[in-house]
Amino acid sequence: MTDASFEDGREAPLNLGAEDADDLQVISTLAQDAVFPVTEMKWQPSQRRFGLLLNRFRWEDKDAAARRDRPFERVQSVLVFDSVLSVASQGIDRSEKDMVMSLLSIDFEPGADGAGQVLLTLAGDGAIRLKVEALDVTLKDVTRPYQAPSGQAPHHPE
């Protein structure tokens, strides 16, 4: 696993780690507009781990796809947060099994001694807040890319 760098994406599957706010911003950019069903969130308190299985738009491939006149792609990715002490959410109804959420951003609010809170902001006023002992995040592609169902890139403010 290497530190996050936007240029690392290209054609290879991503396997990036973040241990500081700058690295987390790269992961946030690459995971922006990822969608996931409410059923694909998992909190494992005994392992202090929170994970999501995302359908991520391949931002790192967007320009190459446009230049080569080929379809935009998505890929399934696992987004894992370790050293998590607690998880809280708002605007998420876990009983609504068909609910699909869209990830807008991931931000870190530092506390004392490397601890802090990670805020995952979702479309539609939803949010997930993770209290962490340390920032320890992994984004790993777990499938081959597939054509984005819409055939288009999401709106992405540059």
Short mmCIF file of C-alpha atoms in Angstrom, two decimals:
data_model
loop_
_atom_site.label_atom_id
_atom_site.label_comp_id
_atom_site.label_asym_id
_atom_site.label_seq_id
_atom_site.Cartn_x
_atom_site.Cartn_y
_atom_site.Cartn_z
CA MET A 1 0.00 0.00 0.00
CA THR A 2 1.31 3.47 -0.85
CA ASP A 3 0.44 6.98 0.19
CA ALA A 4 -2.39 8.52 -1.81
CA SER A 5 -1.56 10.35 -5.00
CA PHE A 6 -4.11 11.30 -7.66
CA GLU A 7 -1.72 10.27 -10.45
CA ASP A 8 -1.49 6.75 -8.99
CA GLY A 9 -4.87 5.87 -10.47
CA ARG A 10 -4.54 5.52 -14.24
CA GLU A 11 -5.32 1.99 -15.48
CA ALA A 12 -4.25 -0.01 -12.43
CA PRO A 13 -6.64 -0.81 -9.58
CA LEU A 14 -6.32 1.65 -6.72
CA ASN A 15 -4.91 0.55 -3.37
CA LEU A 16 -4.31 3.76 -1.44
CA GLY A 17 -3.84 4.58 2.20
CA ALA A 18 -4.31 7.79 4.17
CA GLU A 19 -2.77 8.62 7.52
CA ASP A 20 -3.06 12.40 7.34
CA ALA A 21 -5.56 15.01 6.16
CA ASP A 22 -3.74 15.63 2.84
CA ASP A 23 -3.84 11.93 1.90
CA LEU A 24 -7.50 11.79 2.96
CA GLN A 25 -8.33 14.63 0.55
CA VAL A 26 -6.98 12.55 -2.36
CA ILE A 27 -9.14 9.61 -1.29
CA SER A 28 -12.12 11.95 -0.86
CA THR A 29 -11.65 13.24 -4.42
CA LEU A 30 -11.40 9.72 -5.85
CA ALA A 31 -14.46 8.55 -3.88
CA GLN A 32 -16.60 11.61 -4.66
CA ASP A 33 -19.98 10.66 -6.17
CA ALA A 34 -19.52 7.00 -5.24
CA VAL A 35 -22.83 5.29 -4.59
CA PHE A 36 -23.59 2.48 -2.18
CA PRO A 37 -26.66 0.72 -0.80
CA VAL A 38 -27.36 1.21 2.89
CA THR A 39 -26.82 -2.56 3.24
CA GLU A 40 -23.13 -2.17 2.24
CA MET A 41 -22.09 -0.26 5.38
CA LYS A 42 -20.47 -2.38 8.06
CA TRP A 43 -19.38 -1.38 11.58
CA GLN A 44 -17.22 -3.94 13.40
CA PRO A 45 -16.78 -2.54 16.93
CA SER A 46 -14.58 -5.41 18.16
CA GLN A 47 -12.14 -4.75 15.30
CA ARG A 48 -12.63 -0.97 15.52
CA ARG A 49 -13.33 -0.95 11.77
CA PHE A 50 -15.98 0.75 9.62
CA GLY A 51 -16.23 -0.14 5.94
CA LEU A 52 -18.24 0.66 2.84
CA LEU A 53 -18.51 -1.20 -0.46
CA LEU A 54 -18.74 1.59 -3.02
CA ASN A 55 -19.50 1.82 -6.72
CA ARG A 56 -16.89 4.49 -7.45
CA PHE A 57 -16.64 6.65 -10.57
CA ARG A 58 -13.07 6.37 -11.90
CA TRP A 59 -12.10 10.07 -11.72
CA GLU A 60 -8.46 9.14 -12.36
CA ASP A 61 -9.51 7.76 -15.79
CA LYS A 62 -11.97 10.49 -16.81
CA ASP A 63 -9.64 12.46 -19.10
CA ALA A 64 -8.20 9.34 -20.75
CA ALA A 65 -11.72 8.02 -21.44
CA ALA A 66 -12.75 11.33 -22.99
CA ARG A 67 -9.58 11.51 -25.14
CA ARG A 68 -9.98 7.95 -26.38
CA ASP A 69 -13.73 8.36 -26.94
CA ARG A 70 -14.58 5.36 -24.79
CA PRO A 71 -17.18 4.97 -22.03
CA PHE A 72 -16.66 6.40 -18.59
CA GLU A 73 -16.14 3.72 -15.97
CA ARG A 74 -17.08 2.83 -12.41
CA VAL A 75 -15.44 0.21 -10.22
CA GLN A 76 -16.39 -1.46 -6.95
CA SER A 77 -14.10 -0.34 -4.16
CA VAL A 78 -13.80 -1.00 -0.45
CA LEU A 79 -13.36 2.09 1.72
CA VAL A 80 -12.14 1.06 5.19
CA PHE A 81 -11.57 3.17 8.29
CA ASP A 82 -9.53 1.55 11.07
CA SER A 83 -8.96 2.71 14.69
CA VAL A 84 -12.65 3.72 14.88
CA LEU A 85 -13.97 4.24 18.41
CA SER A 86 -17.60 5.04 17.55
CA VAL A 87 -19.95 5.62 14.62
CA ALA A 88 -22.91 8.01 14.45
CA SER A 89 -25.14 8.87 11.52
CA GLN A 90 -27.92 11.25 10.61
CA GLY A 91 -30.40 11.18 7.74
CA ILE A 92 -29.89 7.44 7.15
CA ASP A 93 -32.73 4.95 7.62
CA ARG A 94 -30.99 1.56 7.94
CA SER A 95 -34.38 -0.21 7.79
CA GLU A 96 -34.93 1.08 4.24
CA LYS A 97 -32.91 -1.69 2.55
CA ASP A 98 -33.35 -0.25 -0.98
CA MET A 99 -31.83 3.12 -0.06
CA VAL A 100 -28.82 4.05 -2.19
CA MET A 101 -26.56 6.80 -0.90
CA SER A 102 -24.10 9.04 -2.71
CA LEU A 103 -20.85 10.10 -1.06
CA LEU A 104 -20.05 13.80 -1.52
CA SER A 105 -16.92 14.22 0.59
CA ILE A 106 -14.74 12.86 3.39
CA ASP A 107 -13.23 15.31 5.86
CA PHE A 108 -11.05 14.98 8.96
CA GLU A 109 -11.53 17.15 12.04
CA PRO A 110 -8.35 16.71 14.12
CA GLY A 111 -8.43 16.37 17.87
CA ALA A 112 -5.65 15.73 20.39
CA ASP A 113 -2.73 13.36 19.78
CA GLY A 114 -3.69 12.27 16.24
CA ALA A 115 -7.27 11.43 17.21
CA GLY A 116 -10.27 13.20 15.71
CA GLN A 117 -13.42 12.73 13.72
CA VAL A 118 -13.98 11.71 10.13
CA LEU A 119 -17.11 13.15 8.52
CA LEU A 120 -18.59 11.43 5.48
CA THR A 121 -21.06 13.84 3.88
CA LEU A 122 -23.80 12.23 1.79
CA ALA A 123 -26.21 13.70 -0.76
CA GLY A 124 -29.61 14.56 0.71
CA ASP A 125 -28.35 15.85 4.08
CA GLY A 126 -27.09 12.46 5.28
CA ALA A 127 -23.84 12.14 7.20
CA ILE A 128 -21.73 9.57 8.99
CA ARG A 129 -19.36 10.65 11.77
CA LEU A 130 -16.55 8.37 12.87
CA LYS A 131 -14.66 9.08 16.09
CA VAL A 132 -11.14 7.77 15.43
CA GLU A 133 -8.11 7.16 17.60
CA ALA A 134 -5.92 7.87 14.55
CA LEU A 135 -6.52 8.50 10.87
CA ASP A 136 -6.09 5.13 9.12
CA VAL A 137 -8.03 4.86 5.85
CA THR A 138 -7.75 2.51 2.86
CA LEU A 139 -9.43 2.75 -0.56
CA LYS A 140 -9.00 -0.40 -2.61
CA ASP A 141 -10.59 -1.34 -5.94
CA VAL A 142 -11.94 -4.90 -5.75
CA THR A 143 -13.45 -5.46 -9.23
CA ARG A 144 -12.53 -4.70 -12.79
CA PRO A 145 -13.89 -1.37 -14.06
CA TYR A 146 -17.26 -1.48 -15.80
CA GLN A 147 -19.07 1.01 -18.03
CA ALA A 148 -20.84 3.69 -15.99
CA PRO A 149 -24.59 2.94 -16.34
CA SER A 150 -25.36 6.60 -17.15
CA GLY A 151 -22.57 6.70 -19.74
CA GLN A 152 -21.64 10.11 -18.36
CA ALA A 153 -19.36 11.58 -15.75
CA PRO A 154 -20.99 13.01 -12.60
CA HIS A 155 -20.74 16.77 -12.21
CA HIS A 156 -17.38 17.30 -10.49
CA PRO A 157 -16.36 20.81 -9.44
CA GLU A 158 -12.70 21.22 -10.36
#
